[in-house]
Short mmCIF file of C-alpha atoms and ligand atoms in Angstrom, two decimals:
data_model
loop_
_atom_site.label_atom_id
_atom_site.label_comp_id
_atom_site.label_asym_id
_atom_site.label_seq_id
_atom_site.Cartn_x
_atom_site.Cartn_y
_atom_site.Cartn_z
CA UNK A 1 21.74 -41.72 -89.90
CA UNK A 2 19.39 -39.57 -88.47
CA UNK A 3 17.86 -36.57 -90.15
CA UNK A 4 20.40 -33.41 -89.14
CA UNK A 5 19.65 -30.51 -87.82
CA UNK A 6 21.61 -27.37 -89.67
CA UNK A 7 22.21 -24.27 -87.84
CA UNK A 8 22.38 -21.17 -90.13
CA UNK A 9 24.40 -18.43 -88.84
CA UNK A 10 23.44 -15.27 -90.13
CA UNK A 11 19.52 -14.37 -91.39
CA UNK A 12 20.64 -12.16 -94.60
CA UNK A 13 18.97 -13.41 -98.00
CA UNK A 14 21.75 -16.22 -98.44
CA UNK A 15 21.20 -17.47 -94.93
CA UNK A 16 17.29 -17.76 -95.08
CA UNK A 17 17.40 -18.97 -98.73
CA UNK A 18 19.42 -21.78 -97.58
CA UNK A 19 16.79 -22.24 -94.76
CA UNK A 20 13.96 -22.35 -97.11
CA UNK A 21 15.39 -24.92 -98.76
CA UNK A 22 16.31 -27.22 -96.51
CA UNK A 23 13.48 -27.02 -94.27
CA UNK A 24 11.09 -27.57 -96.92
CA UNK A 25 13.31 -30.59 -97.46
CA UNK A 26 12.54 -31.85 -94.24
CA UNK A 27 15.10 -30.75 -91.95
CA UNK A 28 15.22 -29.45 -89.09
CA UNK A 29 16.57 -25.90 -89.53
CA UNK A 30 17.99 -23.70 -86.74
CA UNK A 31 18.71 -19.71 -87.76
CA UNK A 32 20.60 -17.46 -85.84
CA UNK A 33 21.28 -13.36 -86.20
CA UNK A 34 23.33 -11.11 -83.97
CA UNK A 35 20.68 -8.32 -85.43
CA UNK A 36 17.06 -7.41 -83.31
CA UNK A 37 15.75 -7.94 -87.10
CA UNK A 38 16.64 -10.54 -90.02
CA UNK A 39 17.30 -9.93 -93.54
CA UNK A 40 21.06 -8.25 -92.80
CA UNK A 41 22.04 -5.58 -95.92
CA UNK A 42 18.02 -6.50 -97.12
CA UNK A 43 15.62 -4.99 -95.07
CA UNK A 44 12.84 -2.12 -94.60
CA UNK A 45 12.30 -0.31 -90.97
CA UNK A 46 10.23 2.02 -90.04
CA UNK A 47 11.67 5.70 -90.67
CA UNK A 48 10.29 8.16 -87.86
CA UNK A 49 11.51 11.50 -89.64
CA UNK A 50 9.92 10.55 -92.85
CA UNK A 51 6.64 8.67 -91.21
CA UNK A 52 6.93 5.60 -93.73
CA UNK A 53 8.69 2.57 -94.55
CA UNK A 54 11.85 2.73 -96.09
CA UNK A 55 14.24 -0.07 -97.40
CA UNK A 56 18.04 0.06 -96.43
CA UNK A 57 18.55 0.90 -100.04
CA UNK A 58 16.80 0.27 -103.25
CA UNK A 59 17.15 -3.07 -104.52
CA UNK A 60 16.60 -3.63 -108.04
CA UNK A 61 16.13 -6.90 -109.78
CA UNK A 62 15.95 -8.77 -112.93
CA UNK A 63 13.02 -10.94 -114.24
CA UNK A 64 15.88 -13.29 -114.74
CA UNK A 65 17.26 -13.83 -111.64
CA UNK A 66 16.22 -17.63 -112.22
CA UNK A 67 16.96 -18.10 -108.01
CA UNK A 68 15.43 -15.13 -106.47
CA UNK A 69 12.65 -16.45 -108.69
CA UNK A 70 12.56 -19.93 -106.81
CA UNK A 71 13.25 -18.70 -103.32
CA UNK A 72 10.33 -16.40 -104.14
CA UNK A 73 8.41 -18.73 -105.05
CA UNK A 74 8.91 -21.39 -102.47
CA UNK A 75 7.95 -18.83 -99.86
CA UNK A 76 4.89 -17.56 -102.03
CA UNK A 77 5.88 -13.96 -102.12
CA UNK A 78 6.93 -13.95 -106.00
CA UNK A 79 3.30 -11.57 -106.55
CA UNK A 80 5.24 -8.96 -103.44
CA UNK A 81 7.01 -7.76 -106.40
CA UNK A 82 5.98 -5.00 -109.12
CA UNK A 83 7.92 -3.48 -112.09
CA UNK A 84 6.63 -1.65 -115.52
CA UNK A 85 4.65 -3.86 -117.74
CA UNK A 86 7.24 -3.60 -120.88
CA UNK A 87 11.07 -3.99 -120.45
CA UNK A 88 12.23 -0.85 -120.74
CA UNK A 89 14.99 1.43 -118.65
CA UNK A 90 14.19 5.25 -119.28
CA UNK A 91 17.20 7.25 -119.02
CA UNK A 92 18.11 10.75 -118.21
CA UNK A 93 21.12 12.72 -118.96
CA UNK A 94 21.16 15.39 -115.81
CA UNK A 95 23.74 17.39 -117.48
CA UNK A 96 22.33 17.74 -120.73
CA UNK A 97 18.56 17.14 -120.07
CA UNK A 98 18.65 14.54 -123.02
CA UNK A 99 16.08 11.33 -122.27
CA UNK A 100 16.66 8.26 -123.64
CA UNK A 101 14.57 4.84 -123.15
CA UNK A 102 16.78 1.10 -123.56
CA UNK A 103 14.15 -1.41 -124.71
CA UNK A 104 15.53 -5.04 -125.47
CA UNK A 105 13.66 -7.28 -127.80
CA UNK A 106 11.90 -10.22 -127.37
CA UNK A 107 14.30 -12.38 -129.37
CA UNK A 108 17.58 -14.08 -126.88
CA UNK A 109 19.68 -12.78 -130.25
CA UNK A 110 19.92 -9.49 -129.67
CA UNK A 111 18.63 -8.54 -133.09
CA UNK A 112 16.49 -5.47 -131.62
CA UNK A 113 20.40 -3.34 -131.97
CA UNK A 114 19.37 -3.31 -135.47
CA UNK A 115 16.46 -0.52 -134.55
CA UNK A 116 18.00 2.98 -134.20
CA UNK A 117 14.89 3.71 -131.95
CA UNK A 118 15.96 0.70 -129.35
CA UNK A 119 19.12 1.89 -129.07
CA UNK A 120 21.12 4.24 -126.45
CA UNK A 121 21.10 7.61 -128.64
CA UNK A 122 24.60 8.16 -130.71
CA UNK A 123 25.28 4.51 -130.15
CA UNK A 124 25.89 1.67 -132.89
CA UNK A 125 25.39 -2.13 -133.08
CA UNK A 126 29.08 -2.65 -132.71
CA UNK A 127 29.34 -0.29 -129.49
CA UNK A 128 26.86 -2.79 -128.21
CA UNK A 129 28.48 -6.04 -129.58
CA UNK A 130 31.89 -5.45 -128.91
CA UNK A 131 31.03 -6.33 -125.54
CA UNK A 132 31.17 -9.78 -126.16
CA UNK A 133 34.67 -9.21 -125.37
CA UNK A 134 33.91 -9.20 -121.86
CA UNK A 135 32.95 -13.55 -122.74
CA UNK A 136 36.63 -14.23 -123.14
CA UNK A 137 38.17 -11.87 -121.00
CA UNK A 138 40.88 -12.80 -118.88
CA UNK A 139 40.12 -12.95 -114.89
CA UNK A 140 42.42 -9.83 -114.97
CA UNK A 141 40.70 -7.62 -117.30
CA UNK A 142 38.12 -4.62 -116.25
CA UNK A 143 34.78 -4.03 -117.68
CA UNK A 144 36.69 -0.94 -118.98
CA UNK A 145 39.47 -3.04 -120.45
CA UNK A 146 36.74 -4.15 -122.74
CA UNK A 147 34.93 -1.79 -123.93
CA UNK A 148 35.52 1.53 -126.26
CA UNK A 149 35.60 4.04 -122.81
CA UNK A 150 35.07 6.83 -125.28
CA UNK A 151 31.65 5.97 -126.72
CA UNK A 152 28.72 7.75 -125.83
CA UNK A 153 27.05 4.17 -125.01
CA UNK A 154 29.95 4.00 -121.78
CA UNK A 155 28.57 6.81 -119.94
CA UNK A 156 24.73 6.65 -121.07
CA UNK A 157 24.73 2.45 -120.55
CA UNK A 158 27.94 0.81 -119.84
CA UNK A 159 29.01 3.10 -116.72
CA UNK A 160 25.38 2.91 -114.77
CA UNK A 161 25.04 -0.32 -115.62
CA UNK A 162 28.48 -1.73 -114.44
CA UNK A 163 27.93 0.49 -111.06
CA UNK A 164 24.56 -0.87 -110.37
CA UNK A 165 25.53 -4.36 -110.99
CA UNK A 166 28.89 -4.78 -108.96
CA UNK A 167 28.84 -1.86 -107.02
CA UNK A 168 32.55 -0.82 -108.47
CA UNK A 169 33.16 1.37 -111.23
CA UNK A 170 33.75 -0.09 -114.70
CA UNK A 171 37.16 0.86 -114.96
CA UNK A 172 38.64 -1.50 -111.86
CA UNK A 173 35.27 -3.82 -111.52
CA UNK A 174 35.95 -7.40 -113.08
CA UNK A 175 34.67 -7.99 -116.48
CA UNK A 176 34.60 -11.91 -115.35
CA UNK A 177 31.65 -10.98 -112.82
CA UNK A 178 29.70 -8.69 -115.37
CA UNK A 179 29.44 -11.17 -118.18
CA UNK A 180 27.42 -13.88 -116.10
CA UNK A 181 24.83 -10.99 -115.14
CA UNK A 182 24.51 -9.84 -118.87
CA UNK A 183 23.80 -13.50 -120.33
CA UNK A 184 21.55 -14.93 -117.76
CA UNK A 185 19.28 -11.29 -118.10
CA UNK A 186 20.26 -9.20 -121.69
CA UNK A 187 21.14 -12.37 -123.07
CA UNK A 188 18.26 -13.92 -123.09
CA UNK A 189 16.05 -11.19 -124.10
CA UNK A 190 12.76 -8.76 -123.31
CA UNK A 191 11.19 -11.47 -120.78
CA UNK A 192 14.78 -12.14 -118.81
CA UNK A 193 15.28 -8.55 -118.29
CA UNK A 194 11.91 -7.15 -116.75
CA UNK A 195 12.99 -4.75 -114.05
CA UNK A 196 11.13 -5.54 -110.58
CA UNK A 197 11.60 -4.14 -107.29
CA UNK A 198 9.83 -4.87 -103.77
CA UNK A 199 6.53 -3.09 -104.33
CA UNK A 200 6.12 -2.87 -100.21
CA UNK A 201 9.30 -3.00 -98.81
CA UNK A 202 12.36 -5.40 -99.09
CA UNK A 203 11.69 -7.03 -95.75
CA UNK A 204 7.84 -8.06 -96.93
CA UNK A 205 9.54 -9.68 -99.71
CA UNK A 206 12.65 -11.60 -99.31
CA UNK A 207 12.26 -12.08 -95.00
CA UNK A 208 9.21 -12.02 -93.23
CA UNK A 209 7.83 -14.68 -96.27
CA UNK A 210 10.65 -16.60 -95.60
CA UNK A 211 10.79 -16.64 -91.61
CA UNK A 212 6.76 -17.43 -91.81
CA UNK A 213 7.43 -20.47 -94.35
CA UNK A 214 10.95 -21.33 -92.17
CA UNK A 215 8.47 -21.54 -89.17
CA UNK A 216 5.41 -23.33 -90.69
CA UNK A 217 8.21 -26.25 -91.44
CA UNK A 218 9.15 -26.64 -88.21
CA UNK A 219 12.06 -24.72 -87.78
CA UNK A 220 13.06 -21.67 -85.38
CA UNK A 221 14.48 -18.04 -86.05
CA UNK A 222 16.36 -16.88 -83.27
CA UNK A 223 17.46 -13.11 -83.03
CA UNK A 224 19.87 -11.21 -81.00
CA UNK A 225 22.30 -13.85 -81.23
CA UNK A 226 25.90 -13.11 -82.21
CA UNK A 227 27.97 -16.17 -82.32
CA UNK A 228 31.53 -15.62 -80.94
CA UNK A 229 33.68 -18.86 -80.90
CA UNK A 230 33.05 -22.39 -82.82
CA UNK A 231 34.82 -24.92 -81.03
CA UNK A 232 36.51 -27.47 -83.55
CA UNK A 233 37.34 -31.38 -83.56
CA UNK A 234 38.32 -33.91 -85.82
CA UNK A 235 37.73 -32.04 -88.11
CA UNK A 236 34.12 -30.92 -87.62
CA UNK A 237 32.46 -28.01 -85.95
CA UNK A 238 31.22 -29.40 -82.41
CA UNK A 239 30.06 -26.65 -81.05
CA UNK A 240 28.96 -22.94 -81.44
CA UNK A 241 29.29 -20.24 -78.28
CA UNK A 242 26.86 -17.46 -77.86
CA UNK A 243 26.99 -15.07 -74.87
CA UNK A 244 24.59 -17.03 -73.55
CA UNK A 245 24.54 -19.99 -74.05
CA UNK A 246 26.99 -23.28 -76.41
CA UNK A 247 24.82 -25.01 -78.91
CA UNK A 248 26.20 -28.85 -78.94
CA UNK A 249 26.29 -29.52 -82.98
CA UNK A 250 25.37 -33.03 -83.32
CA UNK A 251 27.58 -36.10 -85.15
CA UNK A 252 25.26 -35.71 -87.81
CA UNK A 253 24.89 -32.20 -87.45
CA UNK A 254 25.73 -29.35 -89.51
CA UNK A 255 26.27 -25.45 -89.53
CA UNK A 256 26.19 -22.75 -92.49
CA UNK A 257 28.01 -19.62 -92.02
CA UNK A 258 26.17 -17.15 -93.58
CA UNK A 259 28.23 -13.91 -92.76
CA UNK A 260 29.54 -10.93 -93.99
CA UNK A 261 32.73 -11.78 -95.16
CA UNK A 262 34.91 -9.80 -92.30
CA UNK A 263 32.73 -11.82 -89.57
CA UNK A 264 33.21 -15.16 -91.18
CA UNK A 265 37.38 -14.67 -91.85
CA UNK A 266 37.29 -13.41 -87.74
CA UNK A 267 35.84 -16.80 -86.71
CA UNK A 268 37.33 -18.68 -89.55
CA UNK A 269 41.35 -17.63 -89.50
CA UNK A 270 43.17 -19.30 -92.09
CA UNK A 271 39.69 -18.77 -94.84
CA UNK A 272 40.75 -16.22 -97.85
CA UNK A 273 38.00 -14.27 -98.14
CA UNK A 274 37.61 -10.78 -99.63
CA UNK A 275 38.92 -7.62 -98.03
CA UNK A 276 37.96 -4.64 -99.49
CA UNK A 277 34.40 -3.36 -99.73
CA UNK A 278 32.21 -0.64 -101.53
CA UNK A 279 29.94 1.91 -100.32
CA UNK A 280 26.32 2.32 -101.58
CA UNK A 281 24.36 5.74 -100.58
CA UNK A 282 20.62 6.21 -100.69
CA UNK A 283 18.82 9.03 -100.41
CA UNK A 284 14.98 9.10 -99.47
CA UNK A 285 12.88 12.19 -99.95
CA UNK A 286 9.39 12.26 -98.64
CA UNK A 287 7.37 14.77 -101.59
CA UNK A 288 4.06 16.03 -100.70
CA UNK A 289 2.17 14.16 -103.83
CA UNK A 290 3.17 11.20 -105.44
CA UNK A 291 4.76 12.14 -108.97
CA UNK A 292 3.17 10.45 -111.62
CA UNK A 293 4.01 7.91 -114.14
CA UNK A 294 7.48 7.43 -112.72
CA UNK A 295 8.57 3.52 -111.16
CA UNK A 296 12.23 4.02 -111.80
CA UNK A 297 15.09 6.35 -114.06
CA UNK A 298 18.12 5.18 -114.87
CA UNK A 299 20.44 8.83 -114.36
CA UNK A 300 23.97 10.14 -116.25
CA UNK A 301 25.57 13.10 -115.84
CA UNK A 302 24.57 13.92 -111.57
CA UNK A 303 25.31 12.15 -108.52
CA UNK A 304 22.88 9.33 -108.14
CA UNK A 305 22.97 6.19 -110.66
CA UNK A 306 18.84 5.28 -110.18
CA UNK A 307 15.92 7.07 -109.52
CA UNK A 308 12.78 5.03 -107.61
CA UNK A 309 9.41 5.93 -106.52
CA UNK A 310 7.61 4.46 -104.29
CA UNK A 311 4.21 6.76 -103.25
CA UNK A 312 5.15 10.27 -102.21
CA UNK A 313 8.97 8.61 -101.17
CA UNK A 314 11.37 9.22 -103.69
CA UNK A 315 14.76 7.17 -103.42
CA UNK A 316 17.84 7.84 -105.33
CA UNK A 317 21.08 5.44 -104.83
CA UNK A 318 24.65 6.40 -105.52
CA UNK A 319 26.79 3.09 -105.98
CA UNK A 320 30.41 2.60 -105.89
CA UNK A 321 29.83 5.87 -103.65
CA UNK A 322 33.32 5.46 -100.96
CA UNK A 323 34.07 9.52 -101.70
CA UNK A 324 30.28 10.09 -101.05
CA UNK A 325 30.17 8.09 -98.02
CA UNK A 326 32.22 10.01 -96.07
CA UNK A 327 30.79 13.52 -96.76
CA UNK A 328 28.07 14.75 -93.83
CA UNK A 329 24.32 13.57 -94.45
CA UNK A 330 22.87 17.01 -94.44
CA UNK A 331 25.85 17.66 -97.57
CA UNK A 332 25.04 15.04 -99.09
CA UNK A 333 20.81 15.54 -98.98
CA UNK A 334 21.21 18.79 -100.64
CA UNK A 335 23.69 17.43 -103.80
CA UNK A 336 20.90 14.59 -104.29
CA UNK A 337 18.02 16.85 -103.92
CA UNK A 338 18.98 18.53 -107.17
CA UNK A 339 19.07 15.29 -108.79
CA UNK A 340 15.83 14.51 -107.52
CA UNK A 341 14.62 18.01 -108.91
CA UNK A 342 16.33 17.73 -112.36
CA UNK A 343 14.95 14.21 -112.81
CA UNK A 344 11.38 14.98 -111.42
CA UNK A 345 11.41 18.46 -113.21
CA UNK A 346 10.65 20.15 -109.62
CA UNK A 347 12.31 23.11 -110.29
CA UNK A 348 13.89 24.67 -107.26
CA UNK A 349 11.79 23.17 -104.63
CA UNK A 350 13.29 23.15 -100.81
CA UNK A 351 14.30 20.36 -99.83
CA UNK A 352 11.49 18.34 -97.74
CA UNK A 353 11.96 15.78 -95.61
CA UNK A 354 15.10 13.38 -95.69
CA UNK A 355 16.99 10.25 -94.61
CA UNK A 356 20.25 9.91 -96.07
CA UNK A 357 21.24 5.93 -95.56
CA UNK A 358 25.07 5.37 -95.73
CA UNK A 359 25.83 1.57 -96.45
CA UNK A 360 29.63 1.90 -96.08
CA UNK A 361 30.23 -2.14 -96.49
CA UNK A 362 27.18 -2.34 -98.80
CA UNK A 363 29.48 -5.09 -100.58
CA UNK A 364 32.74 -7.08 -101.57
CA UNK A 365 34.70 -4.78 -104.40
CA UNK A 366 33.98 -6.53 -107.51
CA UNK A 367 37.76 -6.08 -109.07
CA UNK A 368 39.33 -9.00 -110.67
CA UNK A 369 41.98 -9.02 -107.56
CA UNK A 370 38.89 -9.56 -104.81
CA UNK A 371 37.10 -11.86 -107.00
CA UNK A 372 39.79 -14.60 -106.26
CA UNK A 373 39.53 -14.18 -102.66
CA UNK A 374 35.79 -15.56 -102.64
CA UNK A 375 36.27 -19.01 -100.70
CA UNK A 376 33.88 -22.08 -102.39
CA UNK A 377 31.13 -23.15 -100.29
CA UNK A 378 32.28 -26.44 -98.54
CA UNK A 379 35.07 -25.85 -95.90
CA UNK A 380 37.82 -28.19 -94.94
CA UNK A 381 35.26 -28.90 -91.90
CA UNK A 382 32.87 -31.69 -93.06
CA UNK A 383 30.06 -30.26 -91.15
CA UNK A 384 30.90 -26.59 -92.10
CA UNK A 385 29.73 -24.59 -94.93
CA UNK A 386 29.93 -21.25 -96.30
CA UNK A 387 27.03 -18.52 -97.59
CA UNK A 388 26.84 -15.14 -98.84
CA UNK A 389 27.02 -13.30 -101.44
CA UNK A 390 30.84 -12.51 -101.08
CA UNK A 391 31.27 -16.60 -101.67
CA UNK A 392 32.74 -18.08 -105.04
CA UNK A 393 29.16 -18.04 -106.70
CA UNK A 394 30.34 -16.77 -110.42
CA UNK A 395 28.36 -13.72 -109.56
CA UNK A 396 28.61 -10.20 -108.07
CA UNK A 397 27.04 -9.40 -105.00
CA UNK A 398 23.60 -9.35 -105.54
CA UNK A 399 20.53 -10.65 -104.17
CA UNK A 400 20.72 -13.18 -106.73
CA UNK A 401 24.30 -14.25 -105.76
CA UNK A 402 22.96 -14.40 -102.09
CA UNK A 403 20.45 -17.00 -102.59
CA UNK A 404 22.47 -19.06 -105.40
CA UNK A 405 24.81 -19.10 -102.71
CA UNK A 406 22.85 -20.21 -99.54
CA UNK A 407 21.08 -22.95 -102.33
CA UNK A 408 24.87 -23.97 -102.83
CA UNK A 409 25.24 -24.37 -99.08
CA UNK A 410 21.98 -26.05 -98.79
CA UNK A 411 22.99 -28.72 -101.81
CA UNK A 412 26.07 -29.43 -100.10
CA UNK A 413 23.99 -30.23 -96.88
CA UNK A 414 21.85 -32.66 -98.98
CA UNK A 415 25.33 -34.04 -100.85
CA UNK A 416 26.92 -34.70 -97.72
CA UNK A 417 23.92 -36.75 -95.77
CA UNK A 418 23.00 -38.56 -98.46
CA UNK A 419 26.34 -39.60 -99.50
CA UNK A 420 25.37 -37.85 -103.42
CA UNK A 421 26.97 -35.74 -105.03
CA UNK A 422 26.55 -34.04 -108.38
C1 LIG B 1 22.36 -0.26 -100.06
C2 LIG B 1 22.39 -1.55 -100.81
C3 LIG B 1 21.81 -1.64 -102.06
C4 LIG B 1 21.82 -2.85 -102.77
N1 LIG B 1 21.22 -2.91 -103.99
C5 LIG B 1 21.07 -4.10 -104.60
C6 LIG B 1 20.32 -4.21 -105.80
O1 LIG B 1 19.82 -3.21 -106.33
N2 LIG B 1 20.17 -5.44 -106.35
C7 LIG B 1 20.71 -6.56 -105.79
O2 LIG B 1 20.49 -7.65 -106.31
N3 LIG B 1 21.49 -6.48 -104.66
C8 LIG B 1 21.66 -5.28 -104.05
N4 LIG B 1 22.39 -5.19 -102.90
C9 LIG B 1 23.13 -6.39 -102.40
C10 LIG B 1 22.28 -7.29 -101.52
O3 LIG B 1 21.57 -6.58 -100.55
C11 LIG B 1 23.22 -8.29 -100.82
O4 LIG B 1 23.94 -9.00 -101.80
C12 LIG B 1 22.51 -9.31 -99.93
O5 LIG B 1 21.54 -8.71 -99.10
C13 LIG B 1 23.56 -10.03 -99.08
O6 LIG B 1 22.95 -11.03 -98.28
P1 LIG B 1 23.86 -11.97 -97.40
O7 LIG B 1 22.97 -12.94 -96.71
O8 LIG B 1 24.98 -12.51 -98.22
O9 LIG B 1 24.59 -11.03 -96.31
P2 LIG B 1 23.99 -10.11 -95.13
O10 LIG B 1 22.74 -9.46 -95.56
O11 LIG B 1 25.11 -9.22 -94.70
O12 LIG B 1 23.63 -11.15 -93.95
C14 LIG B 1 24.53 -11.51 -92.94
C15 LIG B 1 23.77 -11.60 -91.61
O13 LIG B 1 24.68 -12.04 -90.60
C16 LIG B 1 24.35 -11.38 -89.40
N5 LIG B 1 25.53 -11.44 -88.50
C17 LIG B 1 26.68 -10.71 -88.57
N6 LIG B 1 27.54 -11.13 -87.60
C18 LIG B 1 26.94 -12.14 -86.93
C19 LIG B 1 27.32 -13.00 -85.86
N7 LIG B 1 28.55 -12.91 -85.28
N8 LIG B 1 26.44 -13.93 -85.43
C20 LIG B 1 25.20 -14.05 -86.00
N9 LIG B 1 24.79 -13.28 -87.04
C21 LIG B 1 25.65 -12.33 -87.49
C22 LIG B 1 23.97 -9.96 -89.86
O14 LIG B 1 23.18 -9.32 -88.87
C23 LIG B 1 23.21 -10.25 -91.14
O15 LIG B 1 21.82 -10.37 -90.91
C24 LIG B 1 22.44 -3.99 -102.20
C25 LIG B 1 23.05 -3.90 -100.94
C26 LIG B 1 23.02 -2.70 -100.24
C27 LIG B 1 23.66 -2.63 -98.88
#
C-alpha cells in the first residue's frame, strides 16, 4: 500500500492538530477551509476601530492540558504562551467588592483545603470535597445536582468555573464533562493548573505555527474552500466537490471532517451529532495606559465571568451568554464597561474605544442530553473520520478537546493503514 494522502476538512484547532500529526508522520496532508483565514472559533484579526490585534475571544488554558501541550510543542510555539509565575486565580466579587485569591498546592492530594488562607473565603474542606460526587455521577446528573447550590464556594468558584469550562451554566451543564477537566488540571495539583493564555494572539499560537510546520512537511493549506457534496461508494468516501473543482480521494486515501457540528450532520445525514449550542460574548476595551499588575480576574457578582489584559486592551468574556447575545453591541459595551471599571477600580471613566464580539455558536451545550449526541471518531465509511471538539472526546469543548480529538482522528488514520490498532 502506498503512503495515503488525508484531506482535512476544516482548519480549526482539531483539524490542524490532526495535520500536525500526521504530516510529521510522513503523510501527505491536504487541508481545506471555507474561511479567507484558518484557525475557525481560534483566531486573532486585526481590529480597525481599536488599532490592535484582538482574538475572537479570550481563550484560557491549563498547564495541564497534556495535548495542547504536544501539539504545541510539535509546532514549537509552546514558549507563544505566558501566564503568572504561581498558580493562582484572583477573584473579585463586583457586588460586594470582596477579593479573594484560589491557590492550589503543589501536592496531586489536595491537602492545601486544609489552609484557611488557600481557600475561597466562607468556604470549608467539605464544600470543596463533596465534589467528588461529580466522579460517580450518573450521565444524567448536573454539576448542580452535585454540589451544595447554597454555599458561598458555588457562586465565588463552582458557578465561574463550570461557565468557563463548558460554556453552560452549572445547573443544566453535565457533571460527566466537568469531572475529566477537574482531575487531569485540580487533580493533579499547583503545576497541572498554571493558567496560560496566548501572550500575542491566538492565531500566533495554535495556527500560523501549525500551517508553517504543516508546510515545511510537505503538505498544503488551502483556503476559501467550502466543501459541498462527498460522493460515496462501497462504502468509502470517493470523492469531495468544491465549487470549483472534485478532489478524486484515492483507494488508499482518506478524509477527516473537521467541522462544526451543524456542517458535518448537513453533509453527513444519518450522523447524531449535537444540536444545541451556547453563546460566548467578549468585550474588548482599548484604555489609554496599560493597568498594572493585572494578567487575568476571575469576576462574581457582574456580567462578565473573566477579566484579561493584554497591553492597553482589556477583554472581558461572558460565557453561557444566549440572553446577552441577543441584546445590541452598543447595550451591551456599556453593561461590561462597568465591570471593567469595578474590576480595574476606574471609577466612572467614559467608555473608550470598543469591539463587542458575539460568538453565538461559540460551542455544543454541555448538558448531559447533548453530551450523548457526540458521534465517536471513526464513521461507518472506512476512509472517513470525524474531528472537533463537539466529537465523543470525554471532554467539553475546549481547545484541549479540539486537538485530543483531531489526534483521535489522526490515530485512526495510522490504525487503519497499518492494519494496528490499540
Ligand atoms: C469566544 C470563544 C471563547 C472560547 N474560550 C475558550 C477557552 O477559554 N478555553 C478553551 O480551551 N476553549 C475555548 N473556546 C473553545 C475553542 O475555541 C474551540 O473548542 C475550538 O476552537 C474548536 O475547534 P474545532 O476545530 O473543533 O472547530 P472550528 O474552530 O469551528 O473549526 C471548523 C473549521 O471548519 C471550517 N468550515 C466550516 N464549514 C466548512 C466547509 N463546508 N468546508 C470547509 N471548511 C469549513 C470553518 O471555517 C472552521 O475553520 C472558546 C470558543 C469561543 C468561540
Amino acid at each position: 500500500m502506498s503512503t495515503p494522502v488525508v484531506h482535512v476538512i476544516g482548519a480549526g484547532v482539531s483539524g490542524l492538530a490532526a495535520a500536525v500529526r500526521l504530516a510529521g508522520a510522513g503523510n501527505r496532508v491536504v487541508v481545506y477551509d471555507s474561511a479567507g483565514h484558518a484557525g475557525g472559533r481560534c483566531r486573532s484579526y486585526l481590529d480597525t476601530t481599536l488599532g490592535r490585534r484582538i482574538d475572537n475571544g479570550n481563550h484560557l488554558l491549563l498547564s495541564g492540558n497534556d495535548q495542547v501541550m504536544s501539539f504545541l510543542g510539535a509546532t514549537g510555539a509552546t514558549d507563544t504562551l505566558t501566564g503568572p509565575d504561581k498558580t493562582e486565580f484572583p477573584f473579585l466579587d463586583l457586588a460586594s467588592g470582596e477579593r479573594w485569591t484560589v491557590r492550589p498546592g503543589k501536592w496531586r492530594l489536595p491537602l492545601w483545603l486544609l489552609c484557611k488562607h488557600m481557600r475561597v473565603p466562607g468556604s470549608t474542606v467539605w464544600d470543596y470535597l463533596s465534589a467528588l460526587k461529580m466522579a460517580w455521577a450518573s450521565s444524567r446528573a448536573t454539576v448542580a445536582d452535585c454540589l451544595n447550590t447554597s454555599r458561598p464556594l458555588y457562586r465565588k468558584f463552582w458557578q465561574p468555573l463550570t461557565a468557563a469550562v463548558l460554556n453552560t451554566e452549572p445547573e443544566e451543564g453535565a457533571a460527566s464533562l466537568l469531572w475529566p477537566v477537574l482531575k487531569e488540571t485540580f487533580g493533579r495539583g499547583a503545576a497541572a493548573c498554571r493558567p496560560l493564555m496566548a501572550s500575542e494572539g491566538l492565531s500566533e499560537t495554535f495556527v500560523d505555527p501549525a500551517i508553517d510546520y504543516i508546510g515545511r512537511h510537505g503538505g498544503e493549506v488551502h483556503l476559501n474552500q467550502r466543501l459541498r457534496t462527498i460522493q460515496f461508494q462501497n462504502g468509502r468516501v470517493i470523492a469531495l466537490e468544491f465549487p470549483d473543482s472534485t478532489v478524486k480521494v484515492g483507494a488508499d486515501d482518506f478524509v477527516i471532517l473537521a467541522l462544526p457540528h451543524d456542517v458535518a450532520s448537513g453533509l453527513l445525514p444519518g450522523v447524531q451529532t449535537p444540536t444545541e449550542n451556547r453563546a460566548i460574548v467578549n468585550g474588548h476595551f482599548r484604555l489609554d495606559k496599560a493597568p498594572d499588575g493585572v494578567t487575568f480576574m476571575g469576576l462574581v457578582g457582574g456580567i462578565a465571568q473573566w477579566l484579561f489584559v493584554r497591553g492597553d486592551i482589556v477583554s472581558i468574556t461572558v460565557s453561557a451568554a444566549d440572553e446577552l447575545a441577543v441584546r445590541a453591541g452598543e447595550d451591551i459595551a456599556v453593561d461590561l464597561w462597568t465591570d471593567v471599571c469595578r474590576a480595574l477600580d476606574l471609577g466612572d471613566s467614559p467608555l473608550p474605544p470598543y469591539r463587542i464580539v458575539k460568538e453565538k455558536r461559540a460551542t455544543f451545550a454541555a448538558t448531559p442530553e447533548q453530551a450523548t449526541r457526540r458521534p465517536v471518531c471513526q464513521t461507518e465509511w472506512a476512509n472517513l473520520m470525524l474531528a472537533g471538539d463537539w466529537t465523543a472526546t470525554g471532554l467539553p469543548a475546549t481547545i484541549e478537546g479540539a486537538v485530543t480529538s483531531g489526534h483521535a482522528a489522526a490515530k485512526a488514520v495510522f490504525d487503519t493503514y497499518t492494519g494496528h490498532v490499540g
